[in-house]
Amino acid sequence: VDFGAGSFPAHDIGGDYYDFFTLSSGKIGIIVADIVGKGIPAGLFMAMLKSTLHTNILPYDSPQKALEKINKILFNDSVINKFVPAIYAILDPTTLELKYCNAGHEPGLILRKNKISILDSVGFPLGGYEEADYEEKSLILEDRDTVLLYTDGLVEARGNRNSSFGINRLKTLLRETI
Protein backbone atom coordinates (compact mmCIF):
# COMPACT_ATOMS: atom_id res chain seq x y z
CA VAL A 1 0.00 0.00 0.00
CA ASP A 2 1.35 3.41 -0.99
CA PHE A 3 0.02 6.70 0.34
CA GLY A 4 0.26 10.19 -1.09
CA ALA A 5 -1.14 13.50 0.07
CA GLY A 6 -1.17 17.17 -0.78
CA SER A 7 -2.75 20.36 0.44
CA PHE A 8 -2.84 23.71 -1.31
CA PRO A 9 -4.92 26.21 0.70
CA ALA A 10 -6.72 29.10 -1.02
CA HIS A 11 -5.02 31.43 1.51
CA ASP A 12 -1.84 31.07 3.57
CA ILE A 13 -3.80 29.14 6.19
CA GLY A 14 -6.84 27.01 5.45
CA GLY A 15 -9.44 24.84 7.07
CA ASP A 16 -8.77 21.64 5.13
CA TYR A 17 -7.22 18.80 7.07
CA TYR A 18 -5.97 15.32 6.34
CA ASP A 19 -4.13 12.85 8.51
CA PHE A 20 -2.92 9.27 8.66
CA PHE A 21 -2.47 7.62 12.05
CA THR A 22 -2.03 4.19 13.59
CA LEU A 23 -4.96 3.01 15.72
CA SER A 24 -4.62 0.97 18.91
CA SER A 25 -5.32 -2.19 16.83
CA GLY A 26 -2.50 -1.47 14.36
CA LYS A 27 -4.93 -0.48 11.61
CA ILE A 28 -4.45 2.80 9.76
CA GLY A 29 -6.88 5.68 10.21
CA ILE A 30 -7.25 8.12 7.31
CA ILE A 31 -9.27 11.30 7.70
CA VAL A 32 -10.05 14.21 5.40
CA ALA A 33 -12.05 17.11 6.82
CA ASP A 34 -12.98 20.64 5.83
CA ILE A 35 -13.93 23.32 8.34
CA VAL A 36 -16.41 25.70 6.72
CA GLY A 37 -14.62 28.99 6.01
CA LYS A 38 -11.11 30.07 5.16
CA GLY A 39 -8.07 31.71 6.68
CA ILE A 40 -6.87 31.87 10.27
CA PRO A 41 -10.26 31.16 11.97
CA ALA A 42 -10.73 27.96 9.92
CA GLY A 43 -7.11 26.95 10.58
CA LEU A 44 -7.55 27.43 14.34
CA PHE A 45 -10.76 25.38 14.36
CA MET A 46 -8.98 22.66 12.40
CA ALA A 47 -6.12 22.58 14.91
CA MET A 48 -8.68 22.07 17.67
CA LEU A 49 -10.35 19.32 15.64
CA LYS A 50 -7.01 17.55 15.18
CA SER A 51 -6.44 17.58 18.94
CA THR A 52 -9.96 16.26 19.57
CA LEU A 53 -9.49 13.49 17.00
CA HIS A 54 -6.13 12.32 18.30
CA THR A 55 -7.43 12.29 21.86
CA ASN A 56 -10.61 10.33 21.12
CA ILE A 57 -10.46 8.35 17.87
CA LEU A 58 -7.54 5.92 18.34
CA PRO A 59 -9.40 3.14 20.22
CA TYR A 60 -12.12 2.72 17.57
CA ASP A 61 -11.85 0.13 14.77
CA SER A 62 -15.17 1.35 13.34
CA PRO A 63 -15.33 4.65 11.42
CA GLN A 64 -19.02 4.85 12.35
CA LYS A 65 -18.37 4.57 16.10
CA ALA A 66 -15.46 6.99 15.86
CA LEU A 67 -17.50 9.63 14.01
CA GLU A 68 -20.41 9.22 16.43
CA LYS A 69 -18.02 9.91 19.33
CA ILE A 70 -16.38 12.92 17.64
CA ASN A 71 -19.75 14.29 16.58
CA LYS A 72 -21.06 14.31 20.16
CA ILE A 73 -17.90 16.02 21.39
CA LEU A 74 -18.05 18.71 18.71
CA PHE A 75 -21.79 19.25 19.11
CA ASN A 76 -21.28 20.01 22.80
CA ASP A 77 -18.08 22.05 22.33
CA SER A 78 -18.62 25.77 22.88
CA VAL A 79 -15.55 26.78 20.83
CA ILE A 80 -15.94 24.79 17.61
CA ASN A 81 -19.28 26.20 16.53
CA LYS A 82 -19.17 25.16 12.88
CA PHE A 83 -20.18 22.06 10.97
CA VAL A 84 -17.27 19.87 9.97
CA PRO A 85 -17.69 17.80 6.81
CA ALA A 86 -15.35 14.80 7.04
CA ILE A 87 -14.69 11.41 5.55
CA TYR A 88 -12.99 8.81 7.71
CA ALA A 89 -11.59 5.47 6.60
CA ILE A 90 -9.79 2.65 8.41
CA LEU A 91 -7.48 0.37 6.47
CA ASP A 92 -6.49 -3.04 7.76
CA PRO A 93 -3.02 -3.49 6.21
CA THR A 94 -3.13 -7.30 6.57
CA THR A 95 -6.54 -7.98 4.95
CA LEU A 96 -6.74 -4.76 2.86
CA GLU A 97 -10.26 -4.16 4.14
CA LEU A 98 -11.13 -0.48 3.89
CA LYS A 99 -14.02 0.64 6.09
CA TYR A 100 -15.28 4.15 5.46
CA CYS A 101 -17.85 6.57 6.72
CA ASN A 102 -18.89 9.96 5.40
CA ALA A 103 -20.03 12.93 7.50
CA GLY A 104 -21.42 15.32 4.89
CA HIS A 105 -18.15 15.41 2.94
CA GLU A 106 -17.30 14.91 -0.73
CA PRO A 107 -17.50 11.15 -1.34
CA GLY A 108 -14.27 9.29 -1.99
CA LEU A 109 -13.54 7.66 -5.32
CA ILE A 110 -12.02 4.29 -6.12
CA LEU A 111 -10.42 3.49 -9.45
CA ARG A 112 -10.49 -0.25 -10.10
CA LYS A 113 -9.65 -1.73 -13.50
CA ASN A 114 -10.23 1.65 -15.19
CA LYS A 115 -13.73 1.94 -13.66
CA ILE A 116 -14.45 4.63 -11.08
CA SER A 117 -16.91 4.00 -8.26
CA ILE A 118 -18.07 6.36 -5.55
CA LEU A 119 -17.54 5.57 -1.86
CA ASP A 120 -21.12 6.51 -1.12
CA SER A 121 -21.89 6.33 2.58
CA VAL A 122 -24.05 9.06 4.10
CA GLY A 123 -24.00 11.10 7.30
CA PHE A 124 -24.50 14.63 8.61
CA PRO A 125 -21.46 16.94 9.07
CA LEU A 126 -19.78 16.59 12.45
CA GLY A 127 -21.06 18.88 15.18
CA GLY A 128 -24.29 19.68 13.38
CA TYR A 129 -26.76 17.33 15.03
CA GLU A 130 -26.12 15.51 18.31
CA GLU A 131 -27.81 12.23 17.40
CA ALA A 132 -26.58 12.05 13.78
CA ASP A 133 -26.36 8.61 12.20
CA TYR A 134 -23.36 7.59 10.11
CA GLU A 135 -23.45 4.81 7.56
CA GLU A 136 -20.37 2.57 7.52
CA LYS A 137 -19.43 0.61 4.42
CA SER A 138 -16.43 -1.51 3.54
CA LEU A 139 -14.63 -3.08 0.64
CA ILE A 140 -11.55 -5.22 0.09
CA LEU A 141 -8.88 -3.42 -1.89
CA GLU A 142 -7.45 -5.28 -4.85
CA ASP A 143 -4.04 -5.01 -6.47
CA ARG A 144 -3.65 -1.67 -8.31
CA ASP A 145 -6.79 -0.07 -6.82
CA THR A 146 -6.51 3.66 -6.24
CA VAL A 147 -8.60 5.42 -3.60
CA LEU A 148 -8.94 9.21 -3.71
CA LEU A 149 -10.22 11.23 -0.75
CA TYR A 150 -10.40 14.98 -1.38
CA THR A 151 -12.09 18.18 -0.25
CA ASP A 152 -14.53 20.32 -2.21
CA GLY A 153 -11.70 22.73 -3.02
CA LEU A 154 -10.50 20.32 -5.68
CA VAL A 155 -13.76 20.08 -7.64
CA GLU A 156 -14.69 23.73 -7.01
CA ALA A 157 -11.32 25.10 -8.22
CA ARG A 158 -11.79 27.71 -10.95
CA GLY A 159 -9.88 27.69 -14.21
CA ASN A 160 -9.20 30.37 -16.81
CA ARG A 161 -12.81 30.29 -18.02
CA ASN A 162 -14.09 30.77 -14.46
CA SER A 163 -15.78 27.37 -14.51
CA SER A 164 -15.27 24.85 -11.72
CA PHE A 165 -13.00 21.87 -12.28
CA GLY A 166 -15.90 19.52 -11.47
CA ILE A 167 -16.27 15.85 -10.61
CA ASN A 168 -16.25 14.62 -14.22
CA ARG A 169 -12.90 16.28 -14.94
CA LEU A 170 -11.57 14.87 -11.66
CA LYS A 171 -12.60 11.36 -12.71
CA THR A 172 -10.93 11.83 -16.11
CA LEU A 173 -7.77 13.11 -14.46
CA LEU A 174 -7.74 10.15 -12.07
CA ARG A 175 -8.05 7.65 -14.95
CA GLU A 176 -5.41 9.38 -17.05
CA THR A 177 -2.93 9.89 -14.21
CA ILE A 178 -3.10 6.39 -12.77
Coordinates of N, CA, C and O in Angstrom, one line a residue:
V1 N 0.9 -1.2 0.0 CA 0.0 0.0 0.0 C 0.9 1.2 0.0 O 1.8 1.3 0.8
D2 N 0.6 2.1 -0.9 CA 1.4 3.4 -1.0 C 0.4 4.5 -0.7 O -0.8 4.4 -1.1
F3 N 0.8 5.5 0.0 CA 0.0 6.7 0.3 C 0.6 7.9 -0.3 O 1.8 8.0 -0.4
G4 N -0.2 8.9 -0.6 CA 0.3 10.2 -1.1 C -0.7 11.2 -0.6 O -1.9 10.9 -0.4
A5 N -0.3 12.5 -0.4 CA -1.1 13.5 0.1 C -0.6 14.9 -0.4 O 0.6 15.0 -0.6
G6 N -1.5 15.8 -0.5 CA -1.2 17.2 -0.8 C -2.2 18.1 -0.3 O -3.4 17.8 -0.2
S7 N -1.8 19.3 0.0 CA -2.8 20.4 0.4 C -2.3 21.7 -0.1 O -1.1 22.1 0.1
F8 N -3.2 22.4 -0.7 CA -2.8 23.7 -1.3 C -4.0 24.7 -0.9 O -4.9 24.8 -1.7
P9 N -3.8 25.3 0.2 CA -4.9 26.2 0.7 C -5.1 27.4 -0.2 O -4.2 27.9 -0.9
A10 N -6.4 27.9 -0.2 CA -6.7 29.1 -1.0 C -6.0 30.3 -0.4 O -5.7 31.3 -1.2
H11 N -5.8 30.4 0.8 CA -5.0 31.4 1.5 C -3.8 30.8 2.2 O -3.6 29.6 2.1
D12 N -3.0 31.6 2.9 CA -1.8 31.1 3.6 C -2.2 30.0 4.6 O -1.5 29.0 4.7
I13 N -3.3 30.1 5.2 CA -3.8 29.1 6.2 C -5.2 28.8 5.8 O -6.0 29.6 5.4
G14 N -5.5 27.5 5.9 CA -6.8 27.0 5.4 C -7.5 26.1 6.5 O -6.9 25.8 7.5
G15 N -8.7 25.7 6.2 CA -9.4 24.8 7.1 C -9.5 23.4 6.6 O -10.2 22.6 7.2
D16 N -8.8 23.0 5.6 CA -8.8 21.6 5.1 C -7.8 20.9 6.0 O -6.7 21.4 6.4
Y17 N -8.1 19.6 6.2 CA -7.2 18.8 7.1 C -7.2 17.4 6.6 O -8.3 16.8 6.2
Y18 N -6.1 16.8 6.6 CA -6.0 15.3 6.3 C -4.9 14.8 7.3 O -4.0 15.5 7.7
D19 N -5.1 13.5 7.6 CA -4.1 12.9 8.5 C -4.2 11.3 8.3 O -5.2 10.8 7.9
F20 N -3.1 10.7 8.6 CA -2.9 9.3 8.7 C -2.4 9.0 10.1 O -1.5 9.6 10.5
F21 N -3.0 8.0 10.7 CA -2.5 7.6 12.1 C -2.7 6.1 12.3 O -3.6 5.5 11.7
T22 N -1.9 5.6 13.2 CA -2.0 4.2 13.6 C -3.0 4.1 14.8 O -2.8 4.7 15.8
L23 N -4.0 3.2 14.6 CA -5.0 3.0 15.7 C -4.4 2.0 16.7 O -3.4 1.3 16.5
S24 N -5.0 1.9 17.9 CA -4.6 1.0 18.9 C -4.5 -0.5 18.4 O -3.6 -1.2 18.8
S25 N -5.3 -0.8 17.4 CA -5.3 -2.2 16.8 C -4.2 -2.4 15.8 O -4.0 -3.5 15.3
G26 N -3.5 -1.4 15.4 CA -2.5 -1.5 14.4 C -3.0 -1.1 13.0 O -2.3 -1.0 12.0
K27 N -4.3 -0.9 12.9 CA -4.9 -0.5 11.6 C -4.6 1.0 11.4 O -4.2 1.7 12.3
I28 N -4.8 1.4 10.1 CA -4.5 2.8 9.8 C -5.7 3.6 9.6 O -6.6 3.3 8.8
G29 N -5.8 4.7 10.3 CA -6.9 5.7 10.2 C -6.5 6.7 9.2 O -5.4 7.2 9.2
I30 N -7.5 7.1 8.3 CA -7.3 8.1 7.3 C -8.4 9.1 7.4 O -9.6 8.6 7.2
I31 N -8.2 10.3 7.6 CA -9.3 11.3 7.7 C -9.0 12.5 6.8 O -7.9 12.9 6.6
V32 N -10.1 13.0 6.2 CA -10.0 14.2 5.4 C -11.2 15.0 5.9 O -12.4 14.5 6.0
A33 N -11.0 16.3 6.3 CA -12.1 17.1 6.8 C -11.9 18.5 6.3 O -10.8 18.9 5.8
D34 N -13.0 19.3 6.4 CA -13.0 20.6 5.8 C -13.8 21.5 6.7 O -15.1 21.5 6.6
I35 N -13.2 22.3 7.6 CA -13.9 23.3 8.3 C -14.5 24.3 7.4 O -13.8 24.8 6.5
V36 N -15.8 24.7 7.6 CA -16.4 25.7 6.7 C -15.7 27.0 7.0 O -15.6 27.5 8.1
G37 N -15.3 27.7 5.9 CA -14.6 29.0 6.0 C -13.2 28.9 5.6 O -12.7 27.8 5.2
K38 N -12.5 30.0 5.6 CA -11.1 30.1 5.2 C -10.3 30.9 6.1 O -10.8 31.5 7.0
G39 N -9.0 30.8 5.9 CA -8.1 31.7 6.7 C -7.8 31.2 8.1 O -8.0 30.1 8.4
I40 N -7.3 32.2 8.9 CA -6.9 31.9 10.3 C -8.0 31.3 11.1 O -7.7 30.3 11.8
P41 N -9.2 31.8 11.1 CA -10.3 31.2 12.0 C -10.5 29.7 11.6 O -10.5 28.8 12.5
A42 N -10.5 29.4 10.3 CA -10.7 28.0 9.9 C -9.5 27.1 10.3 O -9.7 26.0 10.8
G43 N -8.3 27.7 10.2 CA -7.1 27.0 10.6 C -7.1 26.7 12.1 O -6.7 25.6 12.5
L44 N -7.5 27.6 12.9 CA -7.5 27.4 14.3 C -8.6 26.4 14.7 O -8.3 25.5 15.6
F45 N -9.8 26.4 14.1 CA -10.8 25.4 14.4 C -10.2 24.0 14.0 O -10.4 23.0 14.7
M46 N -9.5 23.9 12.9 CA -9.0 22.7 12.4 C -7.9 22.1 13.4 O -7.9 20.9 13.6
A47 N -7.1 23.0 13.9 CA -6.1 22.6 14.9 C -6.8 22.0 16.1 O -6.4 21.0 16.7
M48 N -7.9 22.6 16.5 CA -8.7 22.1 17.7 C -9.3 20.7 17.3 O -9.3 19.8 18.1
L49 N -9.8 20.6 16.1 CA -10.4 19.3 15.6 C -9.3 18.2 15.7 O -9.5 17.1 16.1
K50 N -8.1 18.5 15.2 CA -7.0 17.6 15.2 C -6.7 17.1 16.6 O -6.6 15.9 16.8
S51 N -6.7 18.0 17.5 CA -6.4 17.6 18.9 C -7.6 16.7 19.5 O -7.3 15.7 20.1
T52 N -8.8 17.1 19.1 CA -10.0 16.3 19.6 C -9.9 14.9 19.0 O -10.2 13.9 19.6
L53 N -9.6 14.8 17.7 CA -9.5 13.5 17.0 C -8.4 12.6 17.6 O -8.7 11.5 18.0
H54 N -7.2 13.1 17.8 CA -6.1 12.3 18.3 C -6.4 11.9 19.8 O -5.8 10.9 20.2
T55 N -7.1 12.6 20.5 CA -7.4 12.3 21.9 C -8.5 11.2 22.0 O -8.5 10.4 22.9
N56 N -9.4 11.2 21.0 CA -10.6 10.3 21.1 C -10.8 9.2 20.1 O -11.6 8.3 20.3
I57 N -10.1 9.2 19.0 CA -10.5 8.4 17.9 C -9.6 7.1 17.9 O -10.1 6.1 17.3
L58 N -8.5 7.0 18.5 CA -7.5 5.9 18.3 C -8.1 4.6 18.8 O -7.7 3.5 18.2
P59 N -8.9 4.5 19.8 CA -9.4 3.1 20.2 C -10.4 2.5 19.3 O -10.7 1.3 19.4
Y60 N -11.0 3.2 18.4 CA -12.1 2.7 17.6 C -11.7 2.1 16.3 O -10.9 2.7 15.5
D61 N -12.1 0.8 16.0 CA -11.9 0.1 14.8 C -13.0 0.3 13.8 O -13.0 -0.3 12.7
S62 N -14.0 1.1 14.2 CA -15.2 1.4 13.3 C -15.2 2.9 13.0 O -15.3 3.7 14.0
P63 N -15.2 3.2 11.7 CA -15.3 4.6 11.4 C -16.7 5.2 11.9 O -16.7 6.3 12.4
Q64 N -17.7 4.4 11.9 CA -19.0 4.8 12.3 C -19.0 5.2 13.8 O -19.4 6.3 14.2
K65 N -18.4 4.3 14.7 CA -18.4 4.6 16.1 C -17.5 5.8 16.4 O -17.8 6.6 17.3
A66 N -16.4 5.9 15.7 CA -15.5 7.0 15.9 C -16.1 8.3 15.5 O -16.0 9.3 16.3
L67 N -16.8 8.4 14.4 CA -17.5 9.6 14.0 C -18.6 10.0 15.0 O -18.9 11.1 15.3
E68 N -19.4 9.0 15.4 CA -20.4 9.2 16.4 C -19.8 9.9 17.7 O -20.4 10.8 18.2
K69 N -18.7 9.4 18.1 CA -18.0 9.9 19.3 C -17.6 11.3 19.1 O -17.8 12.2 19.9
I70 N -16.9 11.6 18.0 CA -16.4 12.9 17.6 C -17.5 13.9 17.4 O -17.5 15.0 17.9
N71 N -18.6 13.4 16.8 CA -19.8 14.3 16.6 C -20.3 14.8 17.9 O -20.6 16.0 18.0
K72 N -20.5 13.9 18.9 CA -21.1 14.3 20.2 C -20.1 15.3 20.9 O -20.6 16.3 21.5
I73 N -18.8 15.1 20.8 CA -17.9 16.0 21.4 C -18.0 17.4 20.7 O -18.1 18.4 21.4
L74 N -18.0 17.4 19.4 CA -18.0 18.7 18.7 C -19.4 19.4 18.9 O -19.4 20.6 19.0
F75 N -20.5 18.6 18.9 CA -21.8 19.2 19.1 C -21.9 20.0 20.4 O -22.5 21.0 20.6
N76 N -21.2 19.4 21.5 CA -21.3 20.0 22.8 C -20.1 20.9 23.1 O -20.0 21.5 24.2
D77 N -19.2 21.2 22.1 CA -18.1 22.1 22.3 C -18.5 23.5 22.1 O -19.1 23.8 21.0
S78 N -18.2 24.4 23.0 CA -18.6 25.8 22.9 C -17.7 26.6 22.0 O -18.0 27.7 21.6
V79 N -16.5 26.0 21.7 CA -15.5 26.8 20.8 C -15.7 26.5 19.3 O -15.8 27.4 18.5
I80 N -15.8 25.2 19.0 CA -15.9 24.8 17.6 C -17.4 24.9 17.3 O -18.2 24.0 17.7
N81 N -17.9 26.0 16.7 CA -19.3 26.2 16.5 C -19.6 26.1 15.1 O -20.5 26.8 14.6
K82 N -18.9 25.3 14.3 CA -19.2 25.2 12.9 C -19.4 23.7 12.6 O -18.9 22.8 13.3
F83 N -20.1 23.4 11.5 CA -20.2 22.1 11.0 C -18.8 21.7 10.4 O -18.1 22.5 9.8
V84 N -18.5 20.4 10.5 CA -17.3 19.9 10.0 C -17.6 18.7 9.0 O -17.7 17.6 9.5
P85 N -17.6 18.9 7.7 CA -17.7 17.8 6.8 C -16.4 17.0 6.9 O -15.3 17.6 6.9
A86 N -16.5 15.7 6.9 CA -15.4 14.8 7.0 C -15.6 13.4 6.4 O -16.8 13.0 6.4
I87 N -14.6 12.8 6.0 CA -14.7 11.4 5.5 C -13.6 10.7 6.3 O -12.5 11.2 6.4
Y88 N -13.9 9.5 6.9 CA -13.0 8.8 7.7 C -13.0 7.4 7.3 O -14.0 6.7 7.1
A89 N -11.8 6.9 7.0 CA -11.6 5.5 6.6 C -10.6 4.8 7.5 O -9.7 5.4 8.1
I90 N -10.7 3.5 7.7 CA -9.8 2.7 8.4 C -9.4 1.5 7.5 O -10.2 0.8 7.0
L91 N -8.1 1.4 7.3 CA -7.5 0.4 6.5 C -6.8 -0.7 7.3 O -6.0 -0.3 8.2
D92 N -7.2 -1.9 7.1 CA -6.5 -3.0 7.8 C -5.4 -3.5 6.8 O -5.7 -4.0 5.7
P93 N -4.1 -3.2 7.2 CA -3.0 -3.5 6.2 C -2.8 -5.0 6.0 O -2.2 -5.3 5.0
T94 N -3.3 -5.9 6.8 CA -3.1 -7.3 6.6 C -4.2 -7.9 5.6 O -3.9 -8.7 4.8
T95 N -5.5 -7.4 5.8 CA -6.5 -8.0 5.0 C -6.9 -7.1 3.8 O -7.6 -7.5 2.9
L96 N -6.4 -5.8 3.8 CA -6.7 -4.8 2.9 C -8.2 -4.4 2.9 O -8.7 -3.8 1.9
E97 N -8.9 -4.6 4.0 CA -10.3 -4.2 4.1 C -10.2 -2.7 4.4 O -9.5 -2.2 5.3
L98 N -11.0 -1.9 3.7 CA -11.1 -0.5 3.9 C -12.6 -0.2 4.3 O -13.5 -0.4 3.6
K99 N -12.7 0.2 5.6 CA -14.0 0.6 6.1 C -14.0 2.2 6.0 O -13.1 2.8 6.3
Y100 N -15.2 2.7 5.6 CA -15.3 4.1 5.5 C -16.6 4.7 5.9 O -17.6 3.9 5.9
C101 N -16.6 5.9 6.2 CA -17.9 6.6 6.7 C -17.8 8.0 6.4 O -16.7 8.7 6.5
N102 N -18.9 8.6 5.8 CA -18.9 10.0 5.4 C -19.8 10.8 6.3 O -20.9 10.4 6.6
A103 N -19.3 12.0 6.7 CA -20.0 12.9 7.5 C -20.2 14.2 6.7 O -19.6 15.2 6.9
G104 N -21.1 14.1 5.7 CA -21.4 15.3 4.9 C -20.3 15.9 4.0 O -20.3 17.0 3.7
H105 N -19.3 15.0 3.7 CA -18.2 15.4 2.9 C -18.3 14.9 1.5 O -19.1 14.2 1.1
E106 N -17.4 15.4 0.6 CA -17.3 14.9 -0.7 C -17.0 13.4 -0.6 O -16.2 13.0 0.1
P107 N -17.7 12.6 -1.4 CA -17.5 11.1 -1.3 C -16.1 10.8 -2.0 O -15.7 11.4 -2.9
G108 N -15.5 9.8 -1.4 CA -14.3 9.3 -2.0 C -14.5 8.6 -3.3 O -15.7 8.3 -3.6
L109 N -13.5 8.4 -4.1 CA -13.5 7.7 -5.3 C -12.6 6.5 -5.3 O -11.5 6.6 -4.6
I110 N -12.9 5.4 -6.0 CA -12.0 4.3 -6.1 C -11.9 4.0 -7.6 O -12.9 3.8 -8.3
L111 N -10.7 3.9 -8.1 CA -10.4 3.5 -9.5 C -10.0 2.0 -9.4 O -9.0 1.7 -8.8
R112 N -10.8 1.2 -10.1 CA -10.5 -0.2 -10.1 C -10.7 -0.7 -11.5 O -11.8 -0.6 -12.1
K113 N -9.6 -1.2 -12.1 CA -9.6 -1.7 -13.5 C -10.3 -0.7 -14.5 O -11.2 -1.0 -15.2
N114 N -9.8 0.5 -14.3 CA -10.2 1.7 -15.2 C -11.7 2.0 -15.0 O -12.2 2.8 -15.8
K115 N -12.4 1.5 -14.0 CA -13.7 1.9 -13.7 C -13.7 2.7 -12.3 O -13.1 2.2 -11.4
I116 N -14.4 3.8 -12.3 CA -14.4 4.6 -11.1 C -15.8 4.4 -10.4 O -16.8 4.5 -11.0
S117 N -15.7 4.1 -9.1 CA -16.9 4.0 -8.3 C -16.8 5.0 -7.1 O -15.7 5.5 -6.8
I118 N -18.0 5.4 -6.6 CA -18.1 6.4 -5.5 C -18.2 5.6 -4.2 O -19.0 4.7 -4.1
L119 N -17.4 6.1 -3.2 CA -17.5 5.6 -1.9 C -18.7 6.3 -1.2 O -18.5 7.4 -0.7
D120 N -19.9 5.8 -1.3 CA -21.1 6.5 -1.1 C -21.8 6.3 0.2 O -23.0 6.0 0.2
S121 N -21.2 6.4 1.3 CA -21.9 6.3 2.6 C -22.4 7.7 2.9 O -21.9 8.7 2.4
V122 N -23.4 7.8 3.8 CA -24.1 9.1 4.1 C -24.0 9.4 5.6 O -24.0 8.5 6.4
G123 N -24.0 10.6 5.9 CA -24.0 11.1 7.3 C -24.0 12.6 7.3 O -23.6 13.3 6.4
F124 N -24.4 13.2 8.4 CA -24.5 14.6 8.6 C -23.1 15.2 9.0 O -22.4 14.5 9.7
P125 N -22.8 16.4 8.6 CA -21.5 16.9 9.1 C -21.3 16.9 10.6 O -22.3 17.0 11.3
L126 N -20.1 16.7 11.0 CA -19.8 16.6 12.4 C -20.1 17.9 13.2 O -19.9 19.0 12.7
G127 N -20.7 17.7 14.4 CA -21.1 18.9 15.2 C -22.4 19.5 14.8 O -22.8 20.5 15.5
G128 N -23.1 19.0 13.8 CA -24.3 19.7 13.4 C -25.6 19.2 14.1 O -26.5 19.9 14.2
Y129 N -25.6 17.9 14.5 CA -26.8 17.3 15.0 C -26.3 16.3 16.0 O -25.6 15.3 15.6
E130 N -26.7 16.4 17.3 CA -26.1 15.5 18.3 C -26.4 14.0 18.1 O -25.5 13.2 18.3
E131 N -27.5 13.7 17.6 CA -27.8 12.2 17.4 C -27.7 11.8 15.9 O -28.4 10.9 15.5
A132 N -26.8 12.4 15.2 CA -26.6 12.0 13.8 C -26.2 10.6 13.6 O -25.5 10.0 14.4
D133 N -26.7 10.0 12.6 CA -26.4 8.6 12.2 C -25.3 8.6 11.1 O -25.4 9.5 10.2
Y134 N -24.4 7.7 11.1 CA -23.4 7.6 10.1 C -23.4 6.2 9.6 O -23.3 5.2 10.3
E135 N -23.4 6.1 8.2 CA -23.5 4.8 7.6 C -22.0 4.3 7.3 O -21.3 5.1 6.6
E136 N -21.7 3.1 7.8 CA -20.4 2.6 7.5 C -20.5 1.5 6.4 O -21.4 0.7 6.4
K137 N -19.5 1.6 5.5 CA -19.4 0.6 4.4 C -18.0 0.1 4.4 O -17.1 0.7 5.0
S138 N -17.8 -1.0 3.7 CA -16.4 -1.5 3.5 C -16.2 -2.2 2.2 O -17.2 -2.6 1.5
L139 N -15.0 -2.3 1.8 CA -14.6 -3.1 0.6 C -13.2 -3.6 0.8 O -12.5 -3.2 1.7
I140 N -12.9 -4.6 0.1 CA -11.6 -5.2 0.1 C -10.8 -4.6 -1.1 O -11.2 -4.8 -2.2
L141 N -9.7 -4.0 -0.8 CA -8.9 -3.4 -1.9 C -8.2 -4.5 -2.7 O -7.8 -5.5 -2.1
E142 N -8.1 -4.3 -4.0 CA -7.4 -5.3 -4.9 C -6.2 -4.6 -5.4 O -6.0 -3.4 -5.3
D143 N -5.3 -5.5 -5.9 CA -4.0 -5.0 -6.5 C -4.3 -3.9 -7.5 O -5.2 -4.1 -8.3
R144 N -3.6 -2.8 -7.4 CA -3.7 -1.7 -8.3 C -4.9 -0.8 -8.1 O -5.1 0.1 -8.9
D145 N -5.7 -1.0 -7.1 CA -6.8 -0.1 -6.8 C -6.2 1.3 -6.4 O -5.1 1.3 -5.7
T146 N -6.9 2.3 -6.7 CA -6.5 3.7 -6.2 C -7.7 4.3 -5.6 O -8.8 4.3 -6.2
V147 N -7.5 4.8 -4.3 CA -8.6 5.4 -3.6 C -8.2 6.9 -3.5 O -7.1 7.2 -3.2
L148 N -9.2 7.8 -3.8 CA -8.9 9.2 -3.7 C -9.9 9.8 -2.7 O -11.1 9.7 -2.9
L149 N -9.4 10.4 -1.7 CA -10.2 11.2 -0.7 C -9.8 12.7 -0.9 O -8.6 13.0 -1.0
Y150 N -10.7 13.6 -1.0 CA -10.4 15.0 -1.4 C -11.4 15.9 -0.8 O -12.5 15.5 -0.3
T151 N -11.1 17.2 -0.7 CA -12.1 18.2 -0.2 C -12.8 18.9 -1.4 O -12.3 18.8 -2.6
D152 N -13.8 19.6 -1.2 CA -14.5 20.3 -2.2 C -13.7 21.3 -3.0 O -14.0 21.7 -4.1
G153 N -12.6 21.8 -2.4 CA -11.7 22.7 -3.0 C -11.2 22.2 -4.3 O -10.9 23.0 -5.3
L154 N -11.0 20.9 -4.4 CA -10.5 20.3 -5.7 C -11.5 20.4 -6.8 O -11.2 20.9 -7.9
V155 N -12.7 20.0 -6.6 CA -13.8 20.1 -7.6 C -14.3 21.5 -7.9 O -14.9 21.8 -8.9
E156 N -14.2 22.4 -6.9 CA -14.7 23.7 -7.0 C -13.6 24.7 -7.5 O -13.9 25.9 -7.7
A157 N -12.4 24.2 -7.7 CA -11.3 25.1 -8.2 C -11.7 25.7 -9.5 O -12.4 25.1 -10.4
R158 N -11.4 27.0 -9.7 CA -11.8 27.7 -10.9 C -10.6 27.8 -11.9 O -9.5 28.1 -11.5
G159 N -10.9 27.6 -13.2 CA -9.9 27.7 -14.2 C -9.9 29.0 -14.9 O -10.6 30.0 -14.5
N160 N -9.3 29.1 -16.0 CA -9.2 30.4 -16.8 C -10.6 30.8 -17.3 O -10.8 32.0 -17.5
R161 N -11.5 29.9 -17.5 CA -12.8 30.3 -18.0 C -13.8 30.5 -16.9 O -15.0 30.6 -17.1
N162 N -13.3 30.5 -15.7 CA -14.1 30.8 -14.5 C -15.1 29.7 -14.2 O -16.2 29.9 -13.6
S163 N -14.9 28.5 -14.8 CA -15.8 27.4 -14.5 C -15.1 26.4 -13.5 O -13.9 26.3 -13.5
S164 N -15.9 25.7 -12.7 CA -15.3 24.9 -11.7 C -14.7 23.6 -12.4 O -15.1 23.2 -13.5
F165 N -13.7 23.0 -11.7 CA -13.0 21.9 -12.3 C -14.0 20.7 -12.4 O -14.0 20.1 -13.4
G166 N -14.8 20.5 -11.4 CA -15.9 19.5 -11.5 C -15.5 18.1 -11.3 O -14.3 17.7 -11.4
I167 N -16.5 17.3 -10.9 CA -16.3 15.9 -10.6 C -15.9 15.1 -11.9 O -15.1 14.1 -11.8
N168 N -16.5 15.4 -13.0 CA -16.2 14.6 -14.2 C -14.8 14.8 -14.7 O -14.1 13.9 -15.1
R169 N -14.3 16.0 -14.6 CA -12.9 16.3 -14.9 C -12.0 15.6 -13.9 O -10.9 15.1 -14.3
L170 N -12.4 15.6 -12.7 CA -11.6 14.9 -11.7 C -11.5 13.4 -12.0 O -10.4 12.8 -11.9
K171 N -12.6 12.8 -12.4 CA -12.6 11.4 -12.7 C -11.7 11.1 -13.9 O -10.9 10.1 -14.0
T172 N -11.8 12.0 -14.9 CA -10.9 11.8 -16.1 C -9.5 11.9 -15.7 O -8.6 11.1 -16.2
L173 N -9.2 12.9 -14.9 CA -7.8 13.1 -14.5 C -7.3 11.9 -13.7 O -6.1 11.4 -13.9
L174 N -8.1 11.3 -12.8 CA -7.7 10.2 -12.1 C -7.4 9.0 -13.0 O -6.4 8.3 -12.9
R175 N -8.3 8.7 -14.0 CA -8.0 7.7 -14.9 C -6.8 7.9 -15.7 O -6.0 7.0 -15.9
E176 N -6.6 9.1 -16.2 CA -5.4 9.4 -17.0 C -4.1 9.4 -16.3 O -3.0 9.0 -16.8
T177 N -4.1 9.8 -15.0 CA -2.9 9.9 -14.2 C -2.5 8.5 -13.7 O -1.3 8.2 -13.7
I178 N -3.4 7.7 -13.3 CA -3.1 6.4 -12.8 C -3.0 5.4 -13.9 O -2.1 4.6 -14.0

